[in-house]
Amino acid sequence: MAKGAGQKRKTLILARVLLERTDEDHTMTVPELITALEAEGVTAERKSVYDDLEALRGFGLDVQSRKGRAPGWFIGERPFQLPELKLLVDAVQSCKFITRRKSDQLIGKLEGLTSVWQARQLQRQVYVDRRVKTMNESVYYSIDTLHAALAEGRGVRFRYFEYNVRKEKVFRREGAWYAVFPHGLIWDDENYYLVGYDEEKGGVRHYRVDKMAGLEITDRTGKEGGGPGALDVAAYAAKHFGMFSGREGRVRLRCENGLVGVVLDRFGQESVLVPDGRNHFTVTVDAVVSPQFFGWLFGLGDRVELLAPDWAAAAFRAQLDAVGANYGENQKD
């Protein structure tokens, strides 16, 4: 008997059909598989289909069969299980630095990693409709460029901007290029930051990736700034609350015992907690004293006291006085 049409494609089409249309709850019988092949212009006999199923199993595809209720063939194990895909979909939907359009594209690709039946369960609506998303579509590709620069040990250059009240880009340094030797990337408060050595400023700085324009890799190496890995990026991130700049110092706090978890979450499990009476403890940490740091302290209310250094405590009192002045009797209408 002459071979039917499309035999060279038959096994590949069969694999695609199984991956797209079957799972543990949705099987296909051999006659249904033959019909699916014929719809693709491929003729097949039962025996050849069985042979192909065994070939796919030998190749590593988890092709399984079941008798009894809902008998037929299906794909069992996949690279990603449904709960894992649901987690990834939720993360993509919630992620601030990915635009809505790119989020939809990524979720569509994730749906392609499972059957059409399970993909319907991925079309979930996490409650992020009103969540702020970045307006800069290029951030998705900028992150890849920065990783490439880090891997190659090369510098980057970019223009850096803010938005005005009309949501227009306003470039810093009058539109001049920033030349930076990357040390690493930090994901903090749902934003990506590049940490690197700034040639013009002559020191380590950090920059929001979604506020970069025209990012490109340069031919210069990072030797002048120490090169990738020369800076403890994790330690740098721990000191900078919300990536705000400020004066760095060794800060001593007195906290209620109920704040142990809060302190460890912020400064790490290595923090040394010293009991101070029955209900309090003290902790000494390295931090960048910035408005964001003061905001963190204020959020803890009277359960925490900034003991040292004196200049940090004085700056905190000045900050409280300045904010309080906005709500005094003489405040403007």
mmCIF file of C-alpha atoms in Angstrom:
data_model
loop_
_atom_site.group_PDB
_atom_site.id
_atom_site.type_symbol
_atom_site.label_atom_id
_atom_site.label_comp_id
_atom_site.label_asym_id
_atom_site.label_seq_id
_atom_site.Cartn_x
_atom_site.Cartn_y
_atom_site.Cartn_z
ATOM 1 C CA MET A 1 0.000 0.000 0.000
ATOM 2 C CA ALA A 2 1.389 3.389 -0.970
ATOM 3 C CA LYS A 3 2.232 5.747 1.817
ATOM 4 C CA GLY A 4 -0.349 8.472 2.411
ATOM 5 C CA ALA A 5 0.280 12.139 1.897
ATOM 6 C CA GLY A 6 2.235 14.159 4.435
ATOM 7 C CA GLN A 7 3.891 11.208 6.174
ATOM 8 C CA LYS A 8 7.057 13.196 6.923
ATOM 9 C CA ARG A 9 4.981 15.659 8.933
ATOM 10 C CA LYS A 10 2.718 13.122 10.615
ATOM 11 C CA THR A 11 4.638 12.575 13.846
ATOM 12 C CA LEU A 12 5.222 16.309 14.328
ATOM 13 C CA ILE A 13 1.564 17.129 13.748
ATOM 14 C CA LEU A 14 0.541 14.372 16.126
ATOM 15 C CA ALA A 15 2.789 15.843 18.834
ATOM 16 C CA ARG A 16 1.297 19.298 18.316
ATOM 17 C CA VAL A 17 -2.269 17.976 18.485
ATOM 18 C CA LEU A 18 -1.566 16.136 21.730
ATOM 19 C CA LEU A 19 0.155 19.141 23.306
ATOM 20 C CA GLU A 20 -2.582 21.573 22.305
ATOM 21 C CA ARG A 21 -5.727 19.497 22.821
ATOM 22 C CA THR A 22 -5.049 16.993 25.582
ATOM 23 C CA ASP A 23 -4.293 16.891 29.289
ATOM 24 C CA GLU A 24 -5.201 14.638 32.200
ATOM 25 C CA ASP A 25 -8.842 15.688 31.972
ATOM 26 C CA HIS A 26 -9.113 15.733 28.169
ATOM 27 C CA THR A 27 -8.053 12.694 26.142
ATOM 28 C CA MET A 28 -8.229 11.799 22.449
ATOM 29 C CA THR A 29 -8.863 8.330 21.050
ATOM 30 C CA VAL A 30 -6.871 6.981 18.114
ATOM 31 C CA PRO A 31 -9.826 7.536 15.711
ATOM 32 C CA GLU A 32 -9.984 11.176 16.934
ATOM 33 C CA LEU A 33 -6.249 11.545 16.373
ATOM 34 C CA ILE A 34 -6.623 10.140 12.844
ATOM 35 C CA THR A 35 -9.405 12.672 12.177
ATOM 36 C CA ALA A 36 -7.199 15.486 13.464
ATOM 37 C CA LEU A 37 -4.392 14.360 11.157
ATOM 38 C CA GLU A 38 -6.747 14.212 8.167
ATOM 39 C CA ALA A 39 -7.813 17.789 8.930
ATOM 40 C CA GLU A 40 -4.137 18.689 8.391
ATOM 41 C CA GLY A 41 -4.065 16.812 5.070
ATOM 42 C CA VAL A 42 -2.294 13.762 6.473
ATOM 43 C CA THR A 43 -3.689 10.258 6.071
ATOM 44 C CA ALA A 44 -2.885 7.637 8.690
ATOM 45 C CA GLU A 45 -3.678 4.090 9.732
ATOM 46 C CA ARG A 46 -4.243 2.965 13.322
ATOM 47 C CA LYS A 47 -1.008 0.972 13.475
ATOM 48 C CA SER A 48 1.113 3.866 12.235
ATOM 49 C CA VAL A 49 -0.482 6.164 14.828
ATOM 50 C CA TYR A 50 0.383 3.708 17.593
ATOM 51 C CA ASP A 51 3.948 3.566 16.256
ATOM 52 C CA ASP A 52 4.158 7.356 16.262
ATOM 53 C CA LEU A 53 2.834 7.556 19.822
ATOM 54 C CA GLU A 54 5.537 5.169 20.952
ATOM 55 C CA ALA A 55 8.152 7.165 19.035
ATOM 56 C CA LEU A 56 7.057 10.372 20.777
ATOM 57 C CA ARG A 57 7.226 8.625 24.134
ATOM 58 C CA GLY A 58 10.727 7.389 23.336
ATOM 59 C CA PHE A 59 11.709 10.916 22.355
ATOM 60 C CA GLY A 60 10.804 12.121 25.849
ATOM 61 C CA LEU A 61 7.237 13.398 25.481
ATOM 62 C CA ASP A 62 5.101 12.094 28.352
ATOM 63 C CA VAL A 63 2.462 10.413 26.174
ATOM 64 C CA GLN A 64 0.038 8.430 28.328
ATOM 65 C CA SER A 65 -3.054 6.347 27.687
ATOM 66 C CA ARG A 66 -6.041 5.589 29.864
ATOM 67 C CA LYS A 67 -8.808 3.032 29.765
ATOM 68 C CA GLY A 68 -12.175 3.044 31.473
ATOM 69 C CA ARG A 69 -13.707 6.479 32.060
ATOM 70 C CA ALA A 70 -12.713 8.979 29.368
ATOM 71 C CA PRO A 71 -10.370 6.535 27.599
ATOM 72 C CA GLY A 72 -7.756 7.810 25.191
ATOM 73 C CA TRP A 73 -4.308 9.347 24.867
ATOM 74 C CA PHE A 74 -3.025 12.525 26.510
ATOM 75 C CA ILE A 75 0.060 14.463 27.583
ATOM 76 C CA GLY A 76 0.904 14.032 31.262
ATOM 77 C CA GLU A 77 3.942 15.873 32.619
ATOM 78 C CA ARG A 78 4.893 19.165 30.959
ATOM 79 C CA PRO A 79 7.783 21.588 31.561
ATOM 80 C CA PHE A 80 5.363 23.779 33.552
ATOM 81 C CA GLN A 81 2.452 22.478 35.583
ATOM 82 C CA LEU A 82 -0.816 24.423 35.719
ATOM 83 C CA PRO A 83 -0.278 25.873 39.245
ATOM 84 C CA GLU A 84 3.158 27.114 38.149
ATOM 85 C CA LEU A 85 1.692 28.788 35.061
ATOM 86 C CA LYS A 86 -1.028 30.426 37.160
ATOM 87 C CA LEU A 87 1.670 31.844 39.423
ATOM 88 C CA LEU A 88 3.619 33.197 36.449
ATOM 89 C CA VAL A 89 0.485 34.748 34.917
ATOM 90 C CA ASP A 90 -0.342 36.483 38.206
ATOM 91 C CA ALA A 91 3.229 37.794 38.446
ATOM 92 C CA VAL A 92 3.180 39.158 34.890
ATOM 93 C CA GLN A 93 -0.193 40.839 35.398
ATOM 94 C CA SER A 94 0.924 42.406 38.655
ATOM 95 C CA CYS A 95 4.390 43.493 37.528
ATOM 96 C CA LYS A 96 4.630 47.269 37.341
ATOM 97 C CA PHE A 97 7.587 47.538 34.971
ATOM 98 C CA ILE A 98 5.866 45.521 32.189
ATOM 99 C CA THR A 99 3.398 47.520 30.082
ATOM 100 C CA ARG A 100 -0.165 46.284 29.598
ATOM 101 C CA ARG A 101 0.486 45.391 25.949
ATOM 102 C CA LYS A 102 3.604 43.398 26.793
ATOM 103 C CA SER A 103 1.784 41.716 29.690
ATOM 104 C CA ASP A 104 -0.914 40.491 27.298
ATOM 105 C CA GLN A 105 1.738 39.170 24.898
ATOM 106 C CA LEU A 106 3.612 37.295 27.626
ATOM 107 C CA ILE A 107 0.453 35.753 29.030
ATOM 108 C CA GLY A 108 -0.494 34.586 25.539
ATOM 109 C CA LYS A 109 2.866 32.813 25.284
ATOM 110 C CA LEU A 110 2.391 31.230 28.695
ATOM 111 C CA GLU A 111 -0.978 29.901 27.573
ATOM 112 C CA GLY A 112 0.808 28.142 24.718
ATOM 113 C CA LEU A 113 2.702 26.021 27.254
ATOM 114 C CA THR A 114 -0.391 24.006 28.153
ATOM 115 C CA SER A 115 -3.529 22.594 26.539
ATOM 116 C CA VAL A 116 -6.281 24.843 25.214
ATOM 117 C CA TRP A 117 -8.480 23.568 28.032
ATOM 118 C CA GLN A 118 -6.080 24.504 30.807
ATOM 119 C CA ALA A 119 -5.210 27.763 29.044
ATOM 120 C CA ARG A 120 -8.759 28.919 29.795
ATOM 121 C CA GLN A 121 -7.920 28.710 33.485
ATOM 122 C CA LEU A 122 -4.982 31.030 32.892
ATOM 123 C CA GLN A 123 -7.276 33.751 31.582
ATOM 124 C CA ARG A 124 -7.675 34.923 35.142
ATOM 125 C CA GLN A 125 -8.274 38.455 36.291
ATOM 126 C CA VAL A 126 -5.955 39.361 39.104
ATOM 127 C CA TYR A 127 -7.226 42.538 40.691
ATOM 128 C CA VAL A 128 -4.672 44.865 39.139
ATOM 129 C CA ASP A 129 -6.847 46.744 36.617
ATOM 130 C CA ARG A 130 -6.160 50.051 38.364
ATOM 131 C CA ARG A 131 -2.572 49.225 39.181
ATOM 132 C CA VAL A 132 0.026 51.637 37.821
ATOM 133 C CA LYS A 133 1.898 50.257 34.807
ATOM 134 C CA THR A 134 4.983 51.761 33.233
ATOM 135 C CA MET A 135 4.511 54.012 30.213
ATOM 136 C CA ASN A 136 7.892 53.042 28.763
ATOM 137 C CA GLU A 137 7.555 50.032 26.441
ATOM 138 C CA SER A 138 11.324 49.813 25.897
ATOM 139 C CA VAL A 139 12.048 48.800 29.518
ATOM 140 C CA TYR A 140 11.433 45.165 28.585
ATOM 141 C CA TYR A 141 14.317 45.253 26.106
ATOM 142 C CA SER A 142 16.491 47.597 28.177
ATOM 143 C CA ILE A 143 16.746 44.955 30.905
ATOM 144 C CA ASP A 144 18.042 42.453 28.355
ATOM 145 C CA THR A 145 20.602 44.978 27.087
ATOM 146 C CA LEU A 146 21.825 45.661 30.607
ATOM 147 C CA HIS A 147 22.232 41.952 31.325
ATOM 148 C CA ALA A 148 24.280 41.655 28.127
ATOM 149 C CA ALA A 149 26.514 44.552 29.206
ATOM 150 C CA LEU A 150 27.046 42.922 32.603
ATOM 151 C CA ALA A 151 27.936 39.595 30.991
ATOM 152 C CA GLU A 152 30.413 41.273 28.616
ATOM 153 C CA GLY A 153 31.907 43.569 31.269
ATOM 154 C CA ARG A 154 31.186 46.667 29.185
ATOM 155 C CA GLY A 155 29.788 50.086 29.866
ATOM 156 C CA VAL A 156 26.479 51.536 28.733
ATOM 157 C CA ARG A 157 25.226 54.960 27.852
ATOM 158 C CA PHE A 158 21.739 56.420 27.936
ATOM 159 C CA ARG A 159 19.759 59.599 28.352
ATOM 160 C CA TYR A 160 17.781 59.935 31.571
ATOM 161 C CA PHE A 161 14.415 61.623 31.940
ATOM 162 C CA GLU A 162 11.526 62.514 34.230
ATOM 163 C CA TYR A 163 7.921 63.333 33.342
ATOM 164 C CA ASN A 164 6.387 66.796 33.653
ATOM 165 C CA VAL A 165 2.751 67.537 34.514
ATOM 166 C CA ARG A 166 1.810 67.081 30.835
ATOM 167 C CA LYS A 167 3.355 63.564 30.934
ATOM 168 C CA GLU A 168 6.116 64.713 28.594
ATOM 169 C CA LYS A 169 9.691 63.491 28.920
ATOM 170 C CA VAL A 170 12.097 66.059 30.356
ATOM 171 C CA PHE A 171 15.722 64.958 30.037
ATOM 172 C CA ARG A 172 18.192 65.530 32.846
ATOM 173 C CA ARG A 173 21.595 67.124 32.277
ATOM 174 C CA GLU A 174 19.964 68.971 29.380
ATOM 175 C CA GLY A 175 19.751 65.763 27.376
ATOM 176 C CA ALA A 176 23.403 64.801 27.749
ATOM 177 C CA TRP A 177 24.376 61.136 27.697
ATOM 178 C CA TYR A 178 25.069 59.257 30.931
ATOM 179 C CA ALA A 179 28.121 56.970 30.739
ATOM 180 C CA VAL A 180 27.855 54.202 33.336
ATOM 181 C CA PHE A 181 29.758 50.989 34.101
ATOM 182 C CA PRO A 182 27.111 48.511 35.355
ATOM 183 C CA HIS A 183 27.565 46.633 38.623
ATOM 184 C CA GLY A 184 24.156 44.959 38.746
ATOM 185 C CA LEU A 185 20.390 45.267 38.576
ATOM 186 C CA ILE A 186 18.055 45.686 41.542
ATOM 187 C CA TRP A 187 14.312 45.086 41.597
ATOM 188 C CA ASP A 188 13.013 47.288 44.399
ATOM 189 C CA ASP A 189 9.422 48.346 45.098
ATOM 190 C CA GLU A 190 8.387 46.900 41.704
ATOM 191 C CA ASN A 191 10.894 48.993 39.760
ATOM 192 C CA TYR A 192 14.135 47.902 38.097
ATOM 193 C CA TYR A 193 17.259 49.921 38.874
ATOM 194 C CA LEU A 194 20.722 49.854 37.334
ATOM 195 C CA VAL A 195 23.517 50.250 39.869
ATOM 196 C CA GLY A 196 26.765 51.387 38.328
ATOM 197 C CA TYR A 197 29.767 53.696 38.327
ATOM 198 C CA ASP A 198 28.894 57.090 36.838
ATOM 199 C CA GLU A 199 31.869 58.509 34.939
ATOM 200 C CA GLU A 200 30.841 62.147 35.286
ATOM 201 C CA LYS A 201 29.948 61.980 38.986
ATOM 202 C CA GLY A 202 32.893 59.721 39.786
ATOM 203 C CA GLY A 203 30.974 57.387 42.056
ATOM 204 C CA VAL A 204 28.334 54.672 42.291
ATOM 205 C CA ARG A 205 24.786 55.744 41.437
ATOM 206 C CA HIS A 206 21.507 54.024 40.615
ATOM 207 C CA TYR A 207 18.992 54.752 37.847
ATOM 208 C CA ARG A 208 15.417 53.659 37.110
ATOM 209 C CA VAL A 209 15.520 51.490 33.988
ATOM 210 C CA ASP A 210 12.128 52.679 32.755
ATOM 211 C CA LYS A 211 13.460 56.255 32.703
ATOM 212 C CA MET A 212 16.314 55.471 30.332
ATOM 213 C CA ALA A 213 16.173 56.428 26.653
ATOM 214 C CA GLY A 214 18.444 55.334 23.825
ATOM 215 C CA LEU A 215 20.213 52.729 25.965
ATOM 216 C CA GLU A 216 23.174 51.094 24.214
ATOM 217 C CA ILE A 217 26.305 49.133 25.079
ATOM 218 C CA THR A 218 29.638 50.926 24.602
ATOM 219 C CA ASP A 219 33.099 49.575 23.819
ATOM 220 C CA ARG A 220 34.525 50.750 27.130
ATOM 221 C CA THR A 221 35.217 48.296 29.926
ATOM 222 C CA GLY A 222 34.282 48.871 33.543
ATOM 223 C CA LYS A 223 37.788 48.833 34.975
ATOM 224 C CA GLU A 224 37.622 52.461 36.087
ATOM 225 C CA GLY A 225 34.550 51.736 38.196
ATOM 226 C CA GLY A 226 35.760 48.404 39.494
ATOM 227 C CA GLY A 227 33.881 46.357 36.935
ATOM 228 C CA PRO A 228 30.887 44.065 37.463
ATOM 229 C CA GLY A 229 31.005 42.245 40.762
ATOM 230 C CA ALA A 230 33.256 44.823 42.439
ATOM 231 C CA LEU A 231 30.295 46.190 44.397
ATOM 232 C CA ASP A 232 28.077 44.258 46.824
ATOM 233 C CA VAL A 233 24.815 45.121 45.069
ATOM 234 C CA ALA A 234 22.662 43.367 47.673
ATOM 235 C CA ALA A 235 24.240 45.410 50.475
ATOM 236 C CA TYR A 236 23.809 48.570 48.406
ATOM 237 C CA ALA A 237 20.089 47.835 47.977
ATOM 238 C CA ALA A 238 19.602 47.143 51.684
ATOM 239 C CA LYS A 239 20.987 50.578 52.597
ATOM 240 C CA HIS A 240 18.895 52.569 50.110
ATOM 241 C CA PHE A 241 15.260 52.736 51.160
ATOM 242 C CA GLY A 242 13.192 52.931 48.001
ATOM 243 C CA MET A 243 16.446 53.676 46.150
ATOM 244 C CA PHE A 244 16.424 57.265 47.471
ATOM 245 C CA SER A 245 19.768 59.002 47.835
ATOM 246 C CA GLY A 246 20.955 60.497 51.108
ATOM 247 C CA ARG A 247 23.711 60.500 53.685
ATOM 248 C CA GLU A 248 24.988 57.078 54.637
ATOM 249 C CA GLY A 249 25.523 56.254 58.290
ATOM 250 C CA ARG A 250 25.478 53.581 60.965
ATOM 251 C CA VAL A 251 22.024 53.913 62.483
ATOM 252 C CA ARG A 252 20.948 52.677 65.928
ATOM 253 C CA LEU A 253 17.276 51.998 66.574
ATOM 254 C CA ARG A 254 15.326 51.064 69.718
ATOM 255 C CA CYS A 255 12.248 49.007 68.869
ATOM 256 C CA GLU A 256 9.405 47.182 70.556
ATOM 257 C CA ASN A 257 9.793 43.414 70.561
ATOM 258 C CA GLY A 258 6.789 43.112 68.248
ATOM 259 C CA LEU A 259 8.864 44.700 65.468
ATOM 260 C CA VAL A 260 11.466 41.923 65.267
ATOM 261 C CA GLY A 261 9.939 40.565 62.032
ATOM 262 C CA VAL A 262 9.735 44.034 60.495
ATOM 263 C CA VAL A 263 13.389 44.758 61.263
ATOM 264 C CA LEU A 264 14.608 41.389 59.967
ATOM 265 C CA ASP A 265 12.562 41.790 56.772
ATOM 266 C CA ARG A 266 14.136 45.200 56.170
ATOM 267 C CA PHE A 267 17.742 44.625 57.233
ATOM 268 C CA GLY A 268 18.199 40.861 56.935
ATOM 269 C CA GLN A 269 18.461 37.833 59.200
ATOM 270 C CA GLU A 270 22.078 38.698 60.010
ATOM 271 C CA SER A 271 21.035 41.789 61.988
ATOM 272 C CA VAL A 272 22.173 41.686 65.620
ATOM 273 C CA LEU A 273 19.262 42.318 68.010
ATOM 274 C CA VAL A 274 20.255 43.361 71.534
ATOM 275 C CA PRO A 275 17.609 43.088 74.301
ATOM 276 C CA ASP A 276 16.908 46.425 76.014
ATOM 277 C CA GLY A 277 14.620 45.791 78.963
ATOM 278 C CA ARG A 278 11.685 43.375 78.871
ATOM 279 C CA ASN A 279 9.796 44.914 75.944
ATOM 280 C CA HIS A 280 12.416 46.430 73.652
ATOM 281 C CA PHE A 281 15.565 45.672 71.702
ATOM 282 C CA THR A 282 18.164 47.766 69.899
ATOM 283 C CA VAL A 283 19.679 47.153 66.487
ATOM 284 C CA THR A 284 22.535 48.914 64.676
ATOM 285 C CA VAL A 285 22.493 48.844 60.869
ATOM 286 C CA ASP A 286 24.020 50.613 57.892
ATOM 287 C CA ALA A 287 21.447 52.748 56.083
ATOM 288 C CA VAL A 288 21.167 55.718 53.763
ATOM 289 C CA VAL A 289 19.280 58.353 55.730
ATOM 290 C CA SER A 290 16.786 59.725 53.222
ATOM 291 C CA PRO A 291 13.175 60.950 53.185
ATOM 292 C CA GLN A 292 12.148 57.382 52.345
ATOM 293 C CA PHE A 293 13.982 56.104 55.441
ATOM 294 C CA PHE A 294 12.181 58.691 57.561
ATOM 295 C CA GLY A 295 8.889 57.601 56.016
ATOM 296 C CA TRP A 296 9.599 54.008 57.039
ATOM 297 C CA LEU A 297 10.330 55.136 60.594
ATOM 298 C CA PHE A 298 7.192 57.272 60.737
ATOM 299 C CA GLY A 299 5.085 54.332 59.612
ATOM 300 C CA LEU A 300 6.186 52.433 62.732
ATOM 301 C CA GLY A 301 4.982 55.269 64.972
ATOM 302 C CA ASP A 302 6.103 55.414 68.601
ATOM 303 C CA ARG A 303 7.125 51.757 68.523
ATOM 304 C CA VAL A 304 10.589 52.715 67.262
ATOM 305 C CA GLU A 305 13.074 55.419 68.292
ATOM 306 C CA LEU A 306 16.045 56.678 66.284
ATOM 307 C CA LEU A 307 18.848 56.851 68.858
ATOM 308 C CA ALA A 308 21.935 57.567 66.782
ATOM 309 C CA PRO A 309 23.728 59.187 65.110
ATOM 310 C CA ASP A 310 22.735 62.599 66.449
ATOM 311 C CA TRP A 311 22.696 64.198 62.994
ATOM 312 C CA ALA A 312 20.173 61.602 61.762
ATOM 313 C CA ALA A 313 17.890 62.136 64.756
ATOM 314 C CA ALA A 314 18.074 65.910 64.248
ATOM 315 C CA ALA A 315 17.255 65.514 60.557
ATOM 316 C CA PHE A 316 14.255 63.342 61.435
ATOM 317 C CA ARG A 317 12.940 65.959 63.882
ATOM 318 C CA ALA A 318 13.385 68.669 61.223
ATOM 319 C CA GLN A 319 11.476 66.532 58.725
ATOM 320 C CA LEU A 320 8.613 66.032 61.198
ATOM 321 C CA ASP A 321 8.499 69.757 61.939
ATOM 322 C CA ALA A 322 8.426 70.634 58.234
ATOM 323 C CA VAL A 323 5.560 68.227 57.559
ATOM 324 C CA GLY A 324 3.675 69.351 60.664
ATOM 325 C CA ALA A 325 3.907 72.965 59.527
ATOM 326 C CA ASN A 326 1.727 72.104 56.541
ATOM 327 C CA TYR A 327 -1.108 71.162 58.901
ATOM 328 C CA GLY A 328 -0.844 73.955 61.456
ATOM 329 C CA GLU A 329 -3.339 76.726 62.129
ATOM 330 C CA ASN A 330 -1.648 79.040 59.643
ATOM 331 C CA GLN A 331 -1.641 76.574 56.735
ATOM 332 C CA LYS A 332 -2.675 77.957 53.361
ATOM 333 C CA ASP A 333 -6.143 77.280 51.938
#
